[in-house]
PDB file of C-alpha atoms and ligand atoms in Angstrom:
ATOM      1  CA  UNK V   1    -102.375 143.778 190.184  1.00 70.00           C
ATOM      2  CA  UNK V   2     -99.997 140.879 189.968  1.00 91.00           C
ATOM      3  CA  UNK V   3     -98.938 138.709 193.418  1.00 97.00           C
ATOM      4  CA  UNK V   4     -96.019 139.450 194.572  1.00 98.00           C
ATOM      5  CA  UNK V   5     -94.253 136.582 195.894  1.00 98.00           C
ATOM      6  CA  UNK V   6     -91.078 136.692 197.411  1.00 98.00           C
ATOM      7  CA  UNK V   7     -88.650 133.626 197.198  1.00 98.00           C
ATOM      8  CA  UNK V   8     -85.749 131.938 199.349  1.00 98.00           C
ATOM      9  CA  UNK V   9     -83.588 129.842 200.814  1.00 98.00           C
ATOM     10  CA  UNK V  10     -82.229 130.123 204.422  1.00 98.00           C
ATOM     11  CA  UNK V  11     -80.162 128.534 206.775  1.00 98.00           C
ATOM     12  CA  UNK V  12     -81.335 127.936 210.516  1.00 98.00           C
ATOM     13  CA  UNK V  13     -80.208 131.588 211.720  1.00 98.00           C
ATOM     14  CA  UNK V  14     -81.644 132.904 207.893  1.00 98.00           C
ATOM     15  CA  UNK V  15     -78.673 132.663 206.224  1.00 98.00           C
ATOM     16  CA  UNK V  16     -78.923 133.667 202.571  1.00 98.00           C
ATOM     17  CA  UNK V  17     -75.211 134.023 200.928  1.00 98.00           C
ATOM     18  CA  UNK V  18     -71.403 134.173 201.356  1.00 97.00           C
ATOM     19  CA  UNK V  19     -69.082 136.425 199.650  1.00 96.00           C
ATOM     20  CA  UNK V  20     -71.714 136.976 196.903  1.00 95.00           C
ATOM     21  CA  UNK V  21     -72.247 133.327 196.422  1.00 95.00           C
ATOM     22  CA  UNK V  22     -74.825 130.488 198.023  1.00 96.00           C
ATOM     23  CA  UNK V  23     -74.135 128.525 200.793  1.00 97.00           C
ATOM     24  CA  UNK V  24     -74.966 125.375 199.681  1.00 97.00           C
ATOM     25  CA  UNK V  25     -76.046 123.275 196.223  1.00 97.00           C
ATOM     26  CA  UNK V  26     -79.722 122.004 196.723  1.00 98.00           C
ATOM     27  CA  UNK V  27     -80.580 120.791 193.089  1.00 98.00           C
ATOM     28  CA  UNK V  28     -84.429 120.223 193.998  1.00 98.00           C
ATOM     29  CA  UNK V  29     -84.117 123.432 195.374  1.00 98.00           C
ATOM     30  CA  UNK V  30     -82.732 124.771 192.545  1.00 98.00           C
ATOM     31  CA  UNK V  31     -85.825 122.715 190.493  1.00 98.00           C
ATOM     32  CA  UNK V  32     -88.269 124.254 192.644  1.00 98.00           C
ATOM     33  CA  UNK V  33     -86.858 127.738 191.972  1.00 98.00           C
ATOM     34  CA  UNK V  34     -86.965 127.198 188.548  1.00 98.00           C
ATOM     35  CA  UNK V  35     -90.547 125.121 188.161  1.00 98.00           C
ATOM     36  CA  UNK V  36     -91.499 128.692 190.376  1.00 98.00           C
ATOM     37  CA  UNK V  37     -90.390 131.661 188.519  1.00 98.00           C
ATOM     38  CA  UNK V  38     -90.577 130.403 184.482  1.00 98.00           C
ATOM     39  CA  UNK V  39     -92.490 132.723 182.633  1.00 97.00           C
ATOM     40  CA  UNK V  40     -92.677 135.055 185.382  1.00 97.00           C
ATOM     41  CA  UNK V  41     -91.090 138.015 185.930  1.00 98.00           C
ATOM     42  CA  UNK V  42     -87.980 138.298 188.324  1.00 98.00           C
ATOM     43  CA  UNK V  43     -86.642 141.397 190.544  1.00 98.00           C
ATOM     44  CA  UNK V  44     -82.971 141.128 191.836  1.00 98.00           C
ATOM     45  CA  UNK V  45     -80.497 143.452 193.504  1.00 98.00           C
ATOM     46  CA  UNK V  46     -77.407 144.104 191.223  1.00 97.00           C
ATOM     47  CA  UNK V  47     -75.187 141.766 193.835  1.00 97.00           C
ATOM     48  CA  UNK V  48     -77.546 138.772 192.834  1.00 97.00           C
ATOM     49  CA  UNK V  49     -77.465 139.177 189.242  1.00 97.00           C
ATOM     50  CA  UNK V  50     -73.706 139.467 189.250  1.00 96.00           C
ATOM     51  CA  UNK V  51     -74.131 136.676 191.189  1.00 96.00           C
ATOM     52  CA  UNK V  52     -75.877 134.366 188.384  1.00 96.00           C
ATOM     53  CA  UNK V  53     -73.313 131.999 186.494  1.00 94.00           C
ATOM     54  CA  UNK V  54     -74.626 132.601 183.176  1.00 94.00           C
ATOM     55  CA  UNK V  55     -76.429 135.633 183.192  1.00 95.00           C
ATOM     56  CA  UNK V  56     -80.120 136.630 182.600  1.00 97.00           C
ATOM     57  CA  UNK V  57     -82.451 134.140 183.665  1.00 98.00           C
ATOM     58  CA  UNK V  58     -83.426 131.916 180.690  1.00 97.00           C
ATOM     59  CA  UNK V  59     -87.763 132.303 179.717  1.00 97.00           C
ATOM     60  CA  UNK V  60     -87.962 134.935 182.254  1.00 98.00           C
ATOM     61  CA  UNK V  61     -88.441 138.571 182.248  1.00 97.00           C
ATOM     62  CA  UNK V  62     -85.348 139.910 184.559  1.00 98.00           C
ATOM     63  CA  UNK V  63     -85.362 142.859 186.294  1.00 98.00           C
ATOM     64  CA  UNK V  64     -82.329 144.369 188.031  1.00 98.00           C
ATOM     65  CA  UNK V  65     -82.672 146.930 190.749  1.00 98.00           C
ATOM     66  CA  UNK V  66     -79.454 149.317 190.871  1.00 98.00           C
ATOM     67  CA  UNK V  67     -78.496 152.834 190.777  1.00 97.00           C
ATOM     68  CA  UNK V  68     -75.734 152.166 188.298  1.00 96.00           C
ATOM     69  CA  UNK V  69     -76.772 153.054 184.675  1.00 94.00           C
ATOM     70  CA  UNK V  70     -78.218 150.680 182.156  1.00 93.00           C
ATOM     71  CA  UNK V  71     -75.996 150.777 179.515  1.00 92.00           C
ATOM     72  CA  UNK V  72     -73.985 148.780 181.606  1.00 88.00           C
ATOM     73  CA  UNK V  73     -76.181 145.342 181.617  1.00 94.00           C
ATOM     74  CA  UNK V  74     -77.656 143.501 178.794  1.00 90.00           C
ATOM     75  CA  UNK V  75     -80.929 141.109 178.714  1.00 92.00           C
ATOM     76  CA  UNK V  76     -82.017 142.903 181.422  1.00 97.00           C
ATOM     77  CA  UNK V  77     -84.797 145.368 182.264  1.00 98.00           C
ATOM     78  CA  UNK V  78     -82.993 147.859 184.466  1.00 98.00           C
ATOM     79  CA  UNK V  79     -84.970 149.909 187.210  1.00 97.00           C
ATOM     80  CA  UNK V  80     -83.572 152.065 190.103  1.00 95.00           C
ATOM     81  CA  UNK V  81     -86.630 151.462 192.722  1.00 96.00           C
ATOM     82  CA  UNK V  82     -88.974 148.353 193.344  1.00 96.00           C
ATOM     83  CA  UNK V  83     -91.856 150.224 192.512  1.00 95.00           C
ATOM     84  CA  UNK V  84     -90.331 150.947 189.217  1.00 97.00           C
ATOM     85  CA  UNK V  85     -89.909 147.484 188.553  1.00 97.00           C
ATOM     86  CA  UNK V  86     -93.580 146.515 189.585  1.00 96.00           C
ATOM     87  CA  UNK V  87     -94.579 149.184 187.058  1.00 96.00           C
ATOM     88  CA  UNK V  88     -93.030 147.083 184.064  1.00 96.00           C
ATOM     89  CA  UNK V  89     -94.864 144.089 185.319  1.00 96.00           C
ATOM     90  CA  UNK V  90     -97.839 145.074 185.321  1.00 93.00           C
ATOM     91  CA  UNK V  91     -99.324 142.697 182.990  1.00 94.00           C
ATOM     92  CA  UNK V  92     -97.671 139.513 184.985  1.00 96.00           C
ATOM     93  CA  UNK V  93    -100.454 137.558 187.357  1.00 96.00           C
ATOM     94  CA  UNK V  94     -97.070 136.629 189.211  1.00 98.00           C
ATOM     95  CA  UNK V  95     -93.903 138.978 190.352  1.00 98.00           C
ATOM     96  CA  UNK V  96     -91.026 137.242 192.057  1.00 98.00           C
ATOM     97  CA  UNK V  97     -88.542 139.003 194.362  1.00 98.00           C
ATOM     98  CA  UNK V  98     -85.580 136.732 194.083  1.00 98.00           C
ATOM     99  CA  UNK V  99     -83.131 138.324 196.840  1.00 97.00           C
ATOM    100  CA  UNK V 100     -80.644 139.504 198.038  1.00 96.00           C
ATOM    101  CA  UNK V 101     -80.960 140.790 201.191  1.00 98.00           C
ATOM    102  CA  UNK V 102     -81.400 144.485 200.532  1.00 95.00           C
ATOM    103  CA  UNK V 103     -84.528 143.450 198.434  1.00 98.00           C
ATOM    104  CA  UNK V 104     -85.796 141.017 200.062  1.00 98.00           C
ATOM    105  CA  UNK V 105     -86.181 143.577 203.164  1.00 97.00           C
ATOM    106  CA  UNK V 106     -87.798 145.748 201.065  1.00 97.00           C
ATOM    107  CA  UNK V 107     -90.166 143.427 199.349  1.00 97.00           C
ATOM    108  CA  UNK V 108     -91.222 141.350 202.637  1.00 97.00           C
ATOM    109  CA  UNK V 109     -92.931 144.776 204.001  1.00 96.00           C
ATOM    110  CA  UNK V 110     -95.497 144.220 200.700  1.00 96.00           C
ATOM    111  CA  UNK V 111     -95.517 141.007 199.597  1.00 98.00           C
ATOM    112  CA  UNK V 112     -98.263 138.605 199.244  1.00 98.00           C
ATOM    113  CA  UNK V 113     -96.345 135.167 198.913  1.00 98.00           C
ATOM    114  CA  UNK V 114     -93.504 133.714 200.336  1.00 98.00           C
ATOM    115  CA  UNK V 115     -91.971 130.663 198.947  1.00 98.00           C
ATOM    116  CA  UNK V 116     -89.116 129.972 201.843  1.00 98.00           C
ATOM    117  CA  UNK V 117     -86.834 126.741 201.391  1.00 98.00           C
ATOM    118  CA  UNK V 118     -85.626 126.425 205.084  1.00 98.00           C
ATOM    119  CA  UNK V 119     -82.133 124.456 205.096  1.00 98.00           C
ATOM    120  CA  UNK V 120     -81.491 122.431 208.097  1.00 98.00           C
ATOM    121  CA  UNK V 121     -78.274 123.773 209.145  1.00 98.00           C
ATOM    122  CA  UNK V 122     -75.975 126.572 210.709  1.00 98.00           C
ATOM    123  CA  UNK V 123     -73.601 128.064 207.795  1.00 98.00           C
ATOM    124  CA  UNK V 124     -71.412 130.002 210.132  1.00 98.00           C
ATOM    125  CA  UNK V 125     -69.553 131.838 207.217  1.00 97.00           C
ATOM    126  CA  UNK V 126     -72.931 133.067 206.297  1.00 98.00           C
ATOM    127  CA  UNK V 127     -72.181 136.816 205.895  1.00 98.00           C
ATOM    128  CA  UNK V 128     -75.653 138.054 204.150  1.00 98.00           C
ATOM    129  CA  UNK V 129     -79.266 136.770 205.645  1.00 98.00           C
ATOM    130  CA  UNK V 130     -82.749 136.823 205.245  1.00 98.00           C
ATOM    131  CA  UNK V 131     -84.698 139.754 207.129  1.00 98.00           C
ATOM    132  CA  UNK V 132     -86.251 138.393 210.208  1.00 97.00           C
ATOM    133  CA  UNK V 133     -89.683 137.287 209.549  1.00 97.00           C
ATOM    134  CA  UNK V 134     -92.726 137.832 211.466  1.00 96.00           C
ATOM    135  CA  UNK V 135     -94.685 134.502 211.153  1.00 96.00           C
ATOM    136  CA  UNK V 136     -97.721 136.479 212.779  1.00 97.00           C
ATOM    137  CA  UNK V 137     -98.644 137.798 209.116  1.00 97.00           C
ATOM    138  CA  UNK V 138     -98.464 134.531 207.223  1.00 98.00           C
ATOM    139  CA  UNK V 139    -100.281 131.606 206.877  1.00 98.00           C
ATOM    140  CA  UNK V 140     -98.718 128.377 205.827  1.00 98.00           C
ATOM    141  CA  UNK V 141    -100.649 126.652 202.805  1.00 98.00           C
ATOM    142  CA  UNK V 142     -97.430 124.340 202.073  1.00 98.00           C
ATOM    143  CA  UNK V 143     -95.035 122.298 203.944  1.00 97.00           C
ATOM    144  CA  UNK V 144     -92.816 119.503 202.528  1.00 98.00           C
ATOM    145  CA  UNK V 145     -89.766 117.935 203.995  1.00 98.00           C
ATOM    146  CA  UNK V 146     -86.885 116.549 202.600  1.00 98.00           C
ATOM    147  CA  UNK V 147     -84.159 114.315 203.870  1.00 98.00           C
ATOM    148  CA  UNK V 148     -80.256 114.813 203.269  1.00 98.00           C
ATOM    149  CA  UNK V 149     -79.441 112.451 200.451  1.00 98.00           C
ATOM    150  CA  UNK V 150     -76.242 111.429 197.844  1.00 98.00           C
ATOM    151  CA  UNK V 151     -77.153 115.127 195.904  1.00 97.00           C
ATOM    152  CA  UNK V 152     -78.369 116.688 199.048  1.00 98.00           C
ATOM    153  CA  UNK V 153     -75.570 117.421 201.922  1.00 98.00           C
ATOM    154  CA  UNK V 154     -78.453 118.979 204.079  1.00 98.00           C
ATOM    155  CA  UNK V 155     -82.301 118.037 204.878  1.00 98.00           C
ATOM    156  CA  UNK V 156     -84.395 120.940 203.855  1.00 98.00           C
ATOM    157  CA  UNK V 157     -88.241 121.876 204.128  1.00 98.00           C
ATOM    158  CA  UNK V 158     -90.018 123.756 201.237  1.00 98.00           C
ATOM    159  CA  UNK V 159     -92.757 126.094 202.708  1.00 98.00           C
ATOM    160  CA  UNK V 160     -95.306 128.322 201.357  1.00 98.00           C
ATOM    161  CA  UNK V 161     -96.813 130.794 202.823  1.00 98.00           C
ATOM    162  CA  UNK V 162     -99.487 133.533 201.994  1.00 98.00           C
ATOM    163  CA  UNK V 163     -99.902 136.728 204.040  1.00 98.00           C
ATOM    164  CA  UNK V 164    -102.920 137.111 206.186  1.00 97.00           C
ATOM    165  CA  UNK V 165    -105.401 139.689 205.278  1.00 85.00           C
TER     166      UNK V 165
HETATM  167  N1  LIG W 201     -80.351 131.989 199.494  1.00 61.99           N
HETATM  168  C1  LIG W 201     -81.076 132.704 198.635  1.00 61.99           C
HETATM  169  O1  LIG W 201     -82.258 132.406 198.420  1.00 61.99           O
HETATM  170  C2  LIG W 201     -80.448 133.854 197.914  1.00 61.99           C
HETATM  171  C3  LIG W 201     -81.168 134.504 196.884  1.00 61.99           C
HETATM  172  C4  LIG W 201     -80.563 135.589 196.254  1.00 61.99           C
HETATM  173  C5  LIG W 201     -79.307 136.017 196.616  1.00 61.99           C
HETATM  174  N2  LIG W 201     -78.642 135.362 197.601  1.00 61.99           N
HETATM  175  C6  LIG W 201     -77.320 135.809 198.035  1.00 61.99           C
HETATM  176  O2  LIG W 201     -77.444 137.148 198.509  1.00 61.99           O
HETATM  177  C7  LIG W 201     -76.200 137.825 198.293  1.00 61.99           C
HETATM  178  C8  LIG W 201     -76.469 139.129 197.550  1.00 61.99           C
HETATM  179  O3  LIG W 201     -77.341 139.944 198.346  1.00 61.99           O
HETATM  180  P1  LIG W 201     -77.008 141.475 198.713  1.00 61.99           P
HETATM  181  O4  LIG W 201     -77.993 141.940 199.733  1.00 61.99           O
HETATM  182  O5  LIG W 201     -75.546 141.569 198.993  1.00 61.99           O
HETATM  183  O6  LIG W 201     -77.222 142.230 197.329  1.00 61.99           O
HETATM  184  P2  LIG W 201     -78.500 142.413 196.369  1.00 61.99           P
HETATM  185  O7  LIG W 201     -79.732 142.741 197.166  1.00 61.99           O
HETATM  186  O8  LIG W 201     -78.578 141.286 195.407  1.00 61.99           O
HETATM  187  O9  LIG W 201     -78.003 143.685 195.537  1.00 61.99           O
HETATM  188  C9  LIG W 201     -77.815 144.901 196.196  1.00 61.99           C
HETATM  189  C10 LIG W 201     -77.740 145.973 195.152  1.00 61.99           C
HETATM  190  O10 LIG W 201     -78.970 146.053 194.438  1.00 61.99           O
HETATM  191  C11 LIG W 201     -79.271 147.401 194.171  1.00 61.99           C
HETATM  192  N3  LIG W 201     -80.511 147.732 194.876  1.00 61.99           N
HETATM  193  C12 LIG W 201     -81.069 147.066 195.900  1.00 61.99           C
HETATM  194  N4  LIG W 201     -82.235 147.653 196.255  1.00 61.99           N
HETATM  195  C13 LIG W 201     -82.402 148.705 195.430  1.00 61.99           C
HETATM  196  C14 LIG W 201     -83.403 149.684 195.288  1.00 61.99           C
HETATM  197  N5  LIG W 201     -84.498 149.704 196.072  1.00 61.99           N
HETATM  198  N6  LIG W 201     -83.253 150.622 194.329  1.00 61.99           N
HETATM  199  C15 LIG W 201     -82.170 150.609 193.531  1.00 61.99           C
HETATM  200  N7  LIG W 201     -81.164 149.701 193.611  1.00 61.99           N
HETATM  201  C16 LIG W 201     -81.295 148.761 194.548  1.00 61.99           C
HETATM  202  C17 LIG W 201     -78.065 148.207 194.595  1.00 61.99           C
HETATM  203  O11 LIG W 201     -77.208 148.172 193.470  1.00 61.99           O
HETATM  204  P3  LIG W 201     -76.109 149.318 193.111  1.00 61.99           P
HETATM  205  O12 LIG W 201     -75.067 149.201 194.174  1.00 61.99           O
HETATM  206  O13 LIG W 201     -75.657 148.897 191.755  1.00 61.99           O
HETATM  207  O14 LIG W 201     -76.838 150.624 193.127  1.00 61.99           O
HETATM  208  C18 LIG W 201     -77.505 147.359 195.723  1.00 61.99           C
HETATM  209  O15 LIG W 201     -76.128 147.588 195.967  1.00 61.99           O
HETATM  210  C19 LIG W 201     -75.312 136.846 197.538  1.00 61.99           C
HETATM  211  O16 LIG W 201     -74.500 136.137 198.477  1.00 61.99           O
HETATM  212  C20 LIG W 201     -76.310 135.883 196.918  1.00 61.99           C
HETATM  213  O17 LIG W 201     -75.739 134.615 196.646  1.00 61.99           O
HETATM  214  C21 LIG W 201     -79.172 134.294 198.243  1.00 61.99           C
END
């Protein structure tokens, strides 16, 4: 069975989005999203995908969730219920939920690995957010701060965490 790993980025009150888009432009972020998830497989909700500038994921194997039919995406695996998608991945060691917020609330009930990027500041235009987590169920095996710099309008902490069994 492959891990399933959940990862994010959220404001101070869990902030995820704003009309569709990000809240903010992290580029080691973005690295560390990208260094994550190559040659992995990626879920999304239909809003996120629509979401990406160019499309499909580059060296990944995207999957979009959505109850809209399949003819009407291309480079995409198309599946109408998370455990649909984990069927067609069952031959990846690693699975990662990649938002928004109606999948990440269903993923975070089962997932084994949470990659959270926690940006130091309130977004009060956020209009979409993170579920609320329970830190009870997961350790934290990672923890690295960053300061606000030229490329970097915010300080920001990468975490990982693993849920305890
Ligand atoms: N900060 C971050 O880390 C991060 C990461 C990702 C996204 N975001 C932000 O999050 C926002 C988008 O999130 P969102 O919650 O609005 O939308 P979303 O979760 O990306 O997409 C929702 C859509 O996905 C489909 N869907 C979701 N769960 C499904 C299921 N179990 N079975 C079948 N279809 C399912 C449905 O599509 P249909 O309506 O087509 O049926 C639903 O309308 C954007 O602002 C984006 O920028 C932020």
């Amino acid at each position: 069975m492959s891990t399933i790993s959940v990862i994010a980025a959220v404001d101070k009150h869990n902030g995820i989005g704003k009309k569709q888009q990000l809240l903010w432009n992290l580029p080691f972020d973005m690295k560390r999203f990208k260094n994550a998830t190559t040659g992995h497989a990626v879920v999304m909700g239909r809003r996120t995908f629509e979401s990406l500038p160019k499309g499909a994921l580059p060296n990944r194997k995207n999957i979009v969730l959505t109850t809209m039919p399949p003819e009407s995406f291309i480079d995409v695996f198309v599946c109408n219920s998370l455990p649909d998608a984990f069927d067609l991945c069952e031959h990846e060691d690693e699975v990662f939920i990649i938002g928004g917020a109606m999948v990440y609330k269903a993923a975070m009930k089962i997932a084994d690995k949470l990659y959270l990027t926690r940006v130091h500041y309130i977004f009060e235009d956020a209009d979409i957010f993170f579920p609320k987590i329970n830190f009870d169920e997961w350790e934290e095996v990672e923890h690295e701060d960053h300061p606000a710099d030229d490329l970097h309008a915010y300080a920001y902490t990468f975490h990982t965490y693993i849920r305890k069994r």
